[in-house]
Amino acid sequence: QVQLVESGGGLVQPGGSLTLSCAASGFRFNFYWMYWVREAPGKDLEWISVISINGDTTYYTDSVKGRFTISRDNAKSTLYLQMNSLQPEDTAIYYCARDTYRFKYSRDFDSRGQGTQVTVSS
């Protein structure tokens, strides 16, 4: 079955950096656009970034543009999120997710992992 396992979260000071990873298994990773989404305390799930199948197209929500970089390694079936200049408002549980459909960007995702906590605090 589909498995997505996020890692790399932790506690970091404002202005710091973290790199998240998401190990995928149980499906053809290179058939899907992949997402990072996050859920902050008391807030709705927020889409923050998406990457195309071969990695040549990426999109970001405005609040992370210029600070976060999404990437993927299809040979390793792994998705990454490099996060720089972290701010307290980035505190959330971060999830990777798979597009609902193969070979297309549908803006709809499914199969989230269990998430990794990112806390930005001094």
Short mmCIF file of N, CA, C and O in Angstrom, two decimals:
data_model
loop_
_atom_site.label_atom_id
_atom_site.label_comp_id
_atom_site.label_asym_id
_atom_site.label_seq_id
_atom_site.Cartn_x
_atom_site.Cartn_y
_atom_site.Cartn_z
N GLN A 1 0.84 -1.18 0.00
CA GLN A 1 0.00 0.00 0.00
C GLN A 1 0.88 1.24 0.00
O GLN A 1 2.07 1.17 0.25
N VAL A 2 0.25 2.36 -0.26
CA VAL A 2 1.00 3.62 -0.31
C VAL A 2 1.53 3.96 1.08
O VAL A 2 0.79 3.92 2.07
N GLN A 3 2.81 4.27 1.13
CA GLN A 3 3.42 4.73 2.38
C GLN A 3 4.26 5.97 2.11
O GLN A 3 5.06 5.99 1.16
N LEU A 4 4.06 6.96 2.95
CA LEU A 4 4.85 8.19 2.90
C LEU A 4 5.35 8.45 4.32
O LEU A 4 4.54 8.57 5.25
N VAL A 5 6.65 8.52 4.48
CA VAL A 5 7.24 8.67 5.80
C VAL A 5 8.10 9.92 5.82
O VAL A 5 9.17 9.96 5.21
N GLU A 6 7.62 10.92 6.56
CA GLU A 6 8.34 12.17 6.67
C GLU A 6 9.35 12.11 7.81
O GLU A 6 9.13 11.42 8.81
N SER A 7 10.42 12.88 7.66
CA SER A 7 11.42 12.99 8.72
C SER A 7 12.15 14.32 8.57
O SER A 7 12.02 15.00 7.55
N GLY A 8 12.92 14.66 9.60
CA GLY A 8 13.75 15.85 9.53
C GLY A 8 13.25 17.05 10.31
O GLY A 8 13.92 18.08 10.36
N GLY A 9 12.07 16.94 10.89
CA GLY A 9 11.56 18.04 11.68
C GLY A 9 12.32 18.22 12.98
O GLY A 9 13.20 17.42 13.31
N GLY A 10 11.98 19.28 13.68
CA GLY A 10 12.63 19.53 14.97
C GLY A 10 12.39 20.94 15.43
O GLY A 10 11.56 21.67 14.88
N LEU A 11 13.15 21.31 16.46
CA LEU A 11 13.09 22.66 17.03
C LEU A 11 14.24 23.47 16.45
O LEU A 11 15.40 23.04 16.48
N VAL A 12 13.91 24.65 15.96
CA VAL A 12 14.93 25.51 15.36
C VAL A 12 14.64 26.95 15.74
O VAL A 12 13.48 27.33 15.94
N GLN A 13 15.69 27.74 15.86
CA GLN A 13 15.52 29.15 16.20
C GLN A 13 15.08 29.94 14.95
O GLN A 13 15.35 29.53 13.82
N PRO A 14 14.41 31.06 15.18
CA PRO A 14 14.06 31.91 14.03
C PRO A 14 15.30 32.26 13.21
O PRO A 14 16.36 32.55 13.76
N GLY A 15 15.11 32.19 11.90
CA GLY A 15 16.22 32.41 10.99
C GLY A 15 16.99 31.16 10.63
O GLY A 15 17.85 31.18 9.74
N GLY A 16 16.68 30.06 11.30
CA GLY A 16 17.39 28.82 11.06
C GLY A 16 16.86 28.05 9.86
O GLY A 16 15.95 28.51 9.16
N SER A 17 17.44 26.87 9.67
CA SER A 17 17.10 26.05 8.51
C SER A 17 16.86 24.61 8.92
O SER A 17 17.39 24.13 9.93
N LEU A 18 16.04 23.95 8.14
CA LEU A 18 15.81 22.51 8.28
C LEU A 18 15.58 21.94 6.89
O LEU A 18 15.08 22.64 5.99
N THR A 19 15.90 20.66 6.75
CA THR A 19 15.56 19.94 5.52
C THR A 19 14.69 18.75 5.88
O THR A 19 15.09 17.91 6.68
N LEU A 20 13.51 18.72 5.31
CA LEU A 20 12.60 17.60 5.51
C LEU A 20 12.75 16.60 4.38
O LEU A 20 13.05 16.98 3.23
N SER A 21 12.53 15.34 4.71
CA SER A 21 12.55 14.27 3.71
C SER A 21 11.25 13.49 3.80
O SER A 21 10.63 13.43 4.87
N CYS A 22 10.89 12.89 2.69
CA CYS A 22 9.70 12.04 2.65
C CYS A 22 10.04 10.82 1.81
O CYS A 22 10.26 10.94 0.60
N ALA A 23 10.10 9.67 2.46
CA ALA A 23 10.39 8.42 1.76
C ALA A 23 9.09 7.78 1.32
O ALA A 23 8.20 7.53 2.14
N ALA A 24 8.99 7.53 0.03
CA ALA A 24 7.75 6.99 -0.54
C ALA A 24 7.94 5.53 -0.92
O ALA A 24 9.01 5.12 -1.37
N SER A 25 6.89 4.75 -0.76
CA SER A 25 6.91 3.36 -1.17
C SER A 25 5.49 2.91 -1.45
O SER A 25 4.52 3.57 -1.08
N GLY A 26 5.39 1.79 -2.14
CA GLY A 26 4.07 1.21 -2.41
C GLY A 26 3.39 1.74 -3.66
O GLY A 26 2.25 1.36 -3.95
N PHE A 27 4.08 2.62 -4.37
CA PHE A 27 3.52 3.14 -5.63
C PHE A 27 4.66 3.64 -6.48
O PHE A 27 5.80 3.79 -6.02
N ARG A 28 4.35 3.93 -7.75
CA ARG A 28 5.37 4.41 -8.66
C ARG A 28 5.57 5.90 -8.43
O ARG A 28 4.84 6.74 -8.95
N PHE A 29 6.57 6.22 -7.62
CA PHE A 29 6.84 7.61 -7.22
C PHE A 29 6.97 8.51 -8.44
O PHE A 29 6.47 9.66 -8.42
N ASN A 30 7.61 8.05 -9.47
CA ASN A 30 7.87 8.90 -10.64
C ASN A 30 6.67 9.00 -11.58
O ASN A 30 6.80 9.47 -12.71
N PHE A 31 5.51 8.58 -11.12
CA PHE A 31 4.28 8.77 -11.88
C PHE A 31 3.46 9.94 -11.36
O PHE A 31 2.44 10.30 -11.93
N TYR A 32 3.90 10.53 -10.22
CA TYR A 32 3.04 11.48 -9.52
C TYR A 32 3.70 12.81 -9.24
O TYR A 32 4.87 12.86 -8.85
N TRP A 33 2.93 13.90 -9.39
CA TRP A 33 3.30 15.16 -8.78
C TRP A 33 3.20 14.97 -7.27
O TRP A 33 2.33 14.24 -6.79
N MET A 34 4.07 15.65 -6.55
CA MET A 34 4.12 15.49 -5.10
C MET A 34 4.04 16.85 -4.41
O MET A 34 4.52 17.86 -4.93
N TYR A 35 3.46 16.83 -3.21
CA TYR A 35 3.18 18.06 -2.46
C TYR A 35 3.83 18.03 -1.08
O TYR A 35 4.01 16.96 -0.48
N TRP A 36 4.07 19.22 -0.57
CA TRP A 36 4.27 19.43 0.87
C TRP A 36 3.10 20.29 1.34
O TRP A 36 2.76 21.29 0.71
N VAL A 37 2.52 19.87 2.43
CA VAL A 37 1.45 20.64 3.06
C VAL A 37 1.75 20.71 4.55
O VAL A 37 2.58 19.95 5.07
N ARG A 38 1.12 21.65 5.23
CA ARG A 38 1.36 21.77 6.67
C ARG A 38 0.07 22.13 7.40
O ARG A 38 -0.86 22.69 6.83
N GLU A 39 0.09 21.80 8.67
CA GLU A 39 -1.06 22.08 9.53
C GLU A 39 -0.55 22.73 10.81
O GLU A 39 0.10 22.08 11.63
N ALA A 40 -0.86 24.00 10.95
CA ALA A 40 -0.47 24.74 12.14
C ALA A 40 -1.55 24.62 13.20
O ALA A 40 -2.72 24.38 12.87
N PRO A 41 -1.19 24.79 14.47
CA PRO A 41 -2.18 24.67 15.53
C PRO A 41 -3.37 25.61 15.30
O PRO A 41 -3.19 26.81 15.08
N GLY A 42 -4.56 25.05 15.32
CA GLY A 42 -5.76 25.85 15.19
C GLY A 42 -6.05 26.34 13.79
O GLY A 42 -6.97 27.14 13.58
N LYS A 43 -5.27 25.86 12.81
CA LYS A 43 -5.48 26.33 11.43
C LYS A 43 -5.77 25.15 10.51
O LYS A 43 -5.50 24.00 10.84
N ASP A 44 -6.31 25.48 9.35
CA ASP A 44 -6.60 24.45 8.35
C ASP A 44 -5.32 23.97 7.69
O ASP A 44 -4.28 24.65 7.72
N LEU A 45 -5.43 22.83 7.07
CA LEU A 45 -4.31 22.30 6.28
C LEU A 45 -3.98 23.29 5.18
O LEU A 45 -4.87 23.81 4.49
N GLU A 46 -2.69 23.56 5.01
CA GLU A 46 -2.24 24.55 4.04
C GLU A 46 -1.30 23.92 3.04
O GLU A 46 -0.29 23.33 3.42
N TRP A 47 -1.61 24.07 1.77
CA TRP A 47 -0.70 23.64 0.72
C TRP A 47 0.46 24.62 0.67
O TRP A 47 0.24 25.84 0.66
N ILE A 48 1.70 24.13 0.60
CA ILE A 48 2.81 25.06 0.55
C ILE A 48 3.68 24.89 -0.69
O ILE A 48 4.31 25.85 -1.14
N SER A 49 3.72 23.69 -1.26
CA SER A 49 4.57 23.52 -2.43
C SER A 49 4.19 22.25 -3.19
O SER A 49 3.64 21.31 -2.60
N VAL A 50 4.51 22.25 -4.48
CA VAL A 50 4.26 21.08 -5.31
C VAL A 50 5.38 20.99 -6.34
O VAL A 50 5.97 22.00 -6.74
N ILE A 51 5.68 19.76 -6.76
CA ILE A 51 6.74 19.53 -7.73
C ILE A 51 6.26 18.54 -8.78
O ILE A 51 5.55 17.58 -8.47
N SER A 52 6.67 18.77 -10.00
CA SER A 52 6.26 17.91 -11.11
C SER A 52 6.98 16.58 -11.06
O SER A 52 7.91 16.36 -10.28
N ILE A 53 6.57 15.69 -11.94
CA ILE A 53 7.09 14.33 -11.95
C ILE A 53 8.61 14.30 -12.14
O ILE A 53 9.30 13.56 -11.44
N ASN A 54 9.11 15.10 -13.05
CA ASN A 54 10.56 15.07 -13.28
C ASN A 54 11.29 16.20 -12.56
O ASN A 54 12.49 16.37 -12.76
N GLY A 55 10.57 16.97 -11.78
CA GLY A 55 11.20 17.99 -10.95
C GLY A 55 11.46 19.31 -11.64
O GLY A 55 12.03 20.22 -11.01
N ASP A 56 11.03 19.47 -12.87
CA ASP A 56 11.37 20.70 -13.58
C ASP A 56 10.36 21.83 -13.36
O ASP A 56 10.61 22.96 -13.79
N THR A 57 9.27 21.53 -12.70
CA THR A 57 8.27 22.55 -12.40
C THR A 57 7.93 22.51 -10.92
O THR A 57 7.66 21.44 -10.37
N THR A 58 7.98 23.68 -10.30
CA THR A 58 7.66 23.78 -8.89
C THR A 58 6.79 25.01 -8.66
O THR A 58 6.90 26.01 -9.37
N TYR A 59 5.94 24.92 -7.66
CA TYR A 59 5.10 26.04 -7.26
C TYR A 59 5.16 26.15 -5.75
O TYR A 59 5.29 25.15 -5.04
N TYR A 60 5.01 27.39 -5.27
CA TYR A 60 5.06 27.65 -3.83
C TYR A 60 3.95 28.61 -3.45
O TYR A 60 3.59 29.52 -4.22
N THR A 61 3.44 28.45 -2.24
CA THR A 61 2.55 29.46 -1.73
C THR A 61 3.37 30.71 -1.41
O THR A 61 4.57 30.62 -1.12
N ASP A 62 2.73 31.86 -1.45
CA ASP A 62 3.47 33.11 -1.33
C ASP A 62 4.26 33.22 -0.04
O ASP A 62 5.36 33.79 -0.01
N SER A 63 3.74 32.66 1.04
CA SER A 63 4.38 32.84 2.35
C SER A 63 5.73 32.14 2.46
O SER A 63 6.52 32.46 3.35
N VAL A 64 6.02 31.19 1.58
CA VAL A 64 7.29 30.47 1.67
C VAL A 64 8.18 30.72 0.45
O VAL A 64 9.33 30.26 0.42
N LYS A 65 7.66 31.43 -0.52
CA LYS A 65 8.41 31.67 -1.75
C LYS A 65 9.73 32.37 -1.44
O LYS A 65 9.77 33.35 -0.67
N GLY A 66 10.82 31.87 -2.01
CA GLY A 66 12.13 32.45 -1.77
C GLY A 66 12.82 31.91 -0.53
O GLY A 66 14.01 32.16 -0.32
N ARG A 67 12.11 31.19 0.32
CA ARG A 67 12.69 30.63 1.55
C ARG A 67 12.73 29.10 1.51
O ARG A 67 13.65 28.50 2.06
N PHE A 68 11.75 28.49 0.89
CA PHE A 68 11.66 27.03 0.84
C PHE A 68 11.95 26.55 -0.57
O PHE A 68 11.60 27.22 -1.56
N THR A 69 12.55 25.36 -0.67
CA THR A 69 12.83 24.74 -1.96
C THR A 69 12.40 23.28 -1.93
O THR A 69 12.88 22.51 -1.08
N ILE A 70 11.52 22.92 -2.83
CA ILE A 70 11.09 21.53 -2.94
C ILE A 70 11.93 20.85 -4.01
O ILE A 70 12.31 21.46 -5.02
N SER A 71 12.24 19.58 -3.78
CA SER A 71 13.00 18.81 -4.76
C SER A 71 12.65 17.33 -4.58
O SER A 71 11.99 16.95 -3.61
N ARG A 72 13.10 16.53 -5.53
CA ARG A 72 12.82 15.10 -5.46
C ARG A 72 13.95 14.32 -6.09
O ARG A 72 14.65 14.82 -6.99
N ASP A 73 14.10 13.08 -5.63
CA ASP A 73 15.05 12.14 -6.21
C ASP A 73 14.25 10.90 -6.58
O ASP A 73 13.92 10.08 -5.71
N ASN A 74 13.91 10.79 -7.84
CA ASN A 74 13.06 9.66 -8.26
C ASN A 74 13.76 8.32 -8.10
O ASN A 74 13.11 7.30 -7.87
N ALA A 75 15.07 8.31 -8.23
CA ALA A 75 15.81 7.05 -8.07
C ALA A 75 15.68 6.53 -6.63
O ALA A 75 15.73 5.32 -6.40
N LYS A 76 15.54 7.45 -5.69
CA LYS A 76 15.42 7.08 -4.28
C LYS A 76 13.96 7.16 -3.79
O LYS A 76 13.71 6.92 -2.61
N SER A 77 13.05 7.52 -4.66
CA SER A 77 11.63 7.69 -4.27
C SER A 77 11.51 8.58 -3.03
O SER A 77 10.81 8.25 -2.07
N THR A 78 12.20 9.69 -3.08
CA THR A 78 12.24 10.59 -1.92
C THR A 78 11.96 12.03 -2.33
O THR A 78 12.48 12.50 -3.35
N LEU A 79 11.16 12.68 -1.53
CA LEU A 79 10.81 14.08 -1.70
C LEU A 79 11.50 14.88 -0.60
O LEU A 79 11.63 14.39 0.53
N TYR A 80 11.91 16.10 -0.92
CA TYR A 80 12.62 16.95 0.04
C TYR A 80 11.97 18.33 0.12
O TYR A 80 11.33 18.79 -0.81
N LEU A 81 12.20 18.96 1.27
CA LEU A 81 11.84 20.36 1.42
C LEU A 81 12.94 21.05 2.21
O LEU A 81 13.11 20.79 3.41
N GLN A 82 13.70 21.89 1.54
CA GLN A 82 14.73 22.70 2.19
C GLN A 82 14.06 23.98 2.67
O GLN A 82 13.48 24.70 1.87
N MET A 83 14.16 24.23 3.97
CA MET A 83 13.50 25.40 4.55
C MET A 83 14.55 26.31 5.18
O MET A 83 15.28 25.89 6.08
N ASN A 84 14.62 27.52 4.69
CA ASN A 84 15.56 28.52 5.20
C ASN A 84 14.80 29.70 5.79
O ASN A 84 13.60 29.88 5.53
N SER A 85 15.50 30.49 6.55
CA SER A 85 14.91 31.70 7.16
C SER A 85 13.59 31.39 7.85
O SER A 85 12.59 32.09 7.67
N LEU A 86 13.59 30.34 8.62
CA LEU A 86 12.36 29.92 9.28
C LEU A 86 11.89 30.94 10.30
O LEU A 86 12.70 31.60 10.98
N GLN A 87 10.58 31.08 10.38
CA GLN A 87 9.94 32.03 11.28
C GLN A 87 8.95 31.31 12.18
O GLN A 87 8.48 30.21 11.84
N PRO A 88 8.59 31.89 13.31
CA PRO A 88 7.63 31.22 14.21
C PRO A 88 6.34 30.82 13.51
O PRO A 88 5.75 29.79 13.86
N GLU A 89 5.91 31.59 12.54
CA GLU A 89 4.67 31.25 11.84
C GLU A 89 4.80 30.03 10.94
O GLU A 89 3.80 29.54 10.40
N ASP A 90 6.02 29.52 10.79
CA ASP A 90 6.22 28.27 10.05
C ASP A 90 6.01 27.05 10.94
O ASP A 90 6.06 25.91 10.45
N THR A 91 5.81 27.26 12.22
CA THR A 91 5.57 26.15 13.14
C THR A 91 4.32 25.40 12.73
O THR A 91 3.23 25.99 12.60
N ALA A 92 4.48 24.09 12.51
CA ALA A 92 3.37 23.27 12.03
C ALA A 92 3.83 21.82 11.95
O ALA A 92 5.02 21.52 12.08
N ILE A 93 2.88 20.96 11.72
CA ILE A 93 3.20 19.59 11.30
C ILE A 93 3.25 19.60 9.78
O ILE A 93 2.31 20.07 9.12
N TYR A 94 4.34 19.09 9.25
CA TYR A 94 4.55 19.09 7.80
C TYR A 94 4.32 17.67 7.26
O TYR A 94 4.84 16.69 7.80
N TYR A 95 3.56 17.62 6.19
CA TYR A 95 3.23 16.36 5.55
C TYR A 95 3.63 16.38 4.09
O TYR A 95 3.50 17.42 3.42
N CYS A 96 4.04 15.24 3.58
CA CYS A 96 4.12 15.10 2.13
C CYS A 96 2.86 14.38 1.67
O CYS A 96 2.23 13.65 2.44
N ALA A 97 2.51 14.61 0.42
CA ALA A 97 1.29 14.03 -0.11
C ALA A 97 1.44 13.79 -1.60
O ALA A 97 2.24 14.46 -2.26
N ARG A 98 0.68 12.86 -2.06
CA ARG A 98 0.72 12.48 -3.47
C ARG A 98 -0.49 13.03 -4.19
O ARG A 98 -1.60 13.07 -3.64
N ASP A 99 -0.29 13.47 -5.44
CA ASP A 99 -1.46 13.89 -6.21
C ASP A 99 -2.44 12.73 -6.33
O ASP A 99 -2.04 11.57 -6.37
N THR A 100 -3.69 13.06 -6.41
CA THR A 100 -4.73 12.04 -6.50
C THR A 100 -4.63 11.23 -7.78
O THR A 100 -4.99 10.05 -7.81
N TYR A 101 -4.09 11.87 -8.83
CA TYR A 101 -4.06 11.23 -10.15
C TYR A 101 -2.64 11.06 -10.65
O TYR A 101 -1.78 11.90 -10.39
N ARG A 102 -2.41 10.03 -11.40
CA ARG A 102 -1.13 9.83 -12.03
C ARG A 102 -0.93 10.80 -13.18
O ARG A 102 -1.88 11.16 -13.86
N PHE A 103 0.31 11.22 -13.37
CA PHE A 103 0.74 11.94 -14.57
C PHE A 103 0.11 13.32 -14.75
O PHE A 103 0.23 13.89 -15.83
N LYS A 104 -0.53 13.86 -13.73
CA LYS A 104 -1.11 15.18 -13.89
C LYS A 104 -1.08 15.96 -12.58
O LYS A 104 -0.95 15.38 -11.50
N TYR A 105 -1.19 17.26 -12.74
CA TYR A 105 -1.26 18.15 -11.60
C TYR A 105 -2.72 18.52 -11.42
O TYR A 105 -3.24 19.37 -12.13
N SER A 106 -3.37 17.88 -10.49
CA SER A 106 -4.81 18.06 -10.31
C SER A 106 -5.15 19.06 -9.22
O SER A 106 -6.31 19.41 -9.04
N ARG A 107 -4.15 19.47 -8.46
CA ARG A 107 -4.33 20.34 -7.30
C ARG A 107 -5.11 19.63 -6.19
O ARG A 107 -5.61 20.31 -5.27
N ASP A 108 -5.18 18.34 -6.28
CA ASP A 108 -5.85 17.55 -5.26
C ASP A 108 -4.88 16.45 -4.84
O ASP A 108 -4.24 15.84 -5.69
N PHE A 109 -4.76 16.24 -3.56
CA PHE A 109 -3.78 15.27 -3.12
C PHE A 109 -4.39 14.27 -2.16
O PHE A 109 -5.44 14.53 -1.56
N ASP A 110 -3.72 13.14 -2.02
CA ASP A 110 -4.18 12.12 -1.10
C ASP A 110 -2.96 11.48 -0.44
O ASP A 110 -1.85 11.91 -0.63
N SER A 111 -3.19 10.47 0.33
CA SER A 111 -2.13 9.64 0.88
C SER A 111 -1.06 10.42 1.62
O SER A 111 0.14 10.30 1.34
N ARG A 112 -1.48 11.23 2.56
CA ARG A 112 -0.50 11.92 3.39
C ARG A 112 0.22 10.94 4.30
O ARG A 112 -0.33 9.91 4.71
N GLY A 113 1.45 11.31 4.69
CA GLY A 113 2.17 10.54 5.69
C GLY A 113 1.72 10.92 7.08
O GLY A 113 0.70 11.59 7.26
N GLN A 114 2.50 10.52 8.08
CA GLN A 114 2.13 10.80 9.48
C GLN A 114 2.59 12.18 9.92
O GLN A 114 2.15 12.69 10.95
N GLY A 115 3.44 12.79 9.13
CA GLY A 115 3.88 14.15 9.41
C GLY A 115 5.12 14.23 10.26
O GLY A 115 5.49 13.28 10.95
N THR A 116 5.77 15.39 10.21
CA THR A 116 6.93 15.68 11.06
C THR A 116 6.76 17.08 11.62
O THR A 116 6.42 18.02 10.89
N GLN A 117 6.99 17.21 12.92
CA GLN A 117 6.75 18.48 13.60
C GLN A 117 7.94 19.42 13.39
O GLN A 117 9.09 19.05 13.61
N VAL A 118 7.62 20.63 12.99
CA VAL A 118 8.60 21.71 12.89
C VAL A 118 8.18 22.81 13.86
O VAL A 118 7.06 23.31 13.78
N THR A 119 9.07 23.14 14.77
CA THR A 119 8.80 24.20 15.74
C THR A 119 9.88 25.25 15.63
O THR A 119 11.07 24.94 15.74
N VAL A 120 9.47 26.48 15.39
CA VAL A 120 10.40 27.59 15.27
C VAL A 120 10.20 28.52 16.46
O VAL A 120 9.17 29.16 16.60
N SER A 121 11.20 28.54 17.32
CA SER A 121 11.06 29.30 18.56
C SER A 121 12.44 29.61 19.11
O SER A 121 13.38 28.83 18.96
N SER A 122 12.54 30.76 19.78
CA SER A 122 13.79 31.11 20.45
C SER A 122 13.76 30.66 21.90
O SER A 122 14.74 30.85 22.63
#
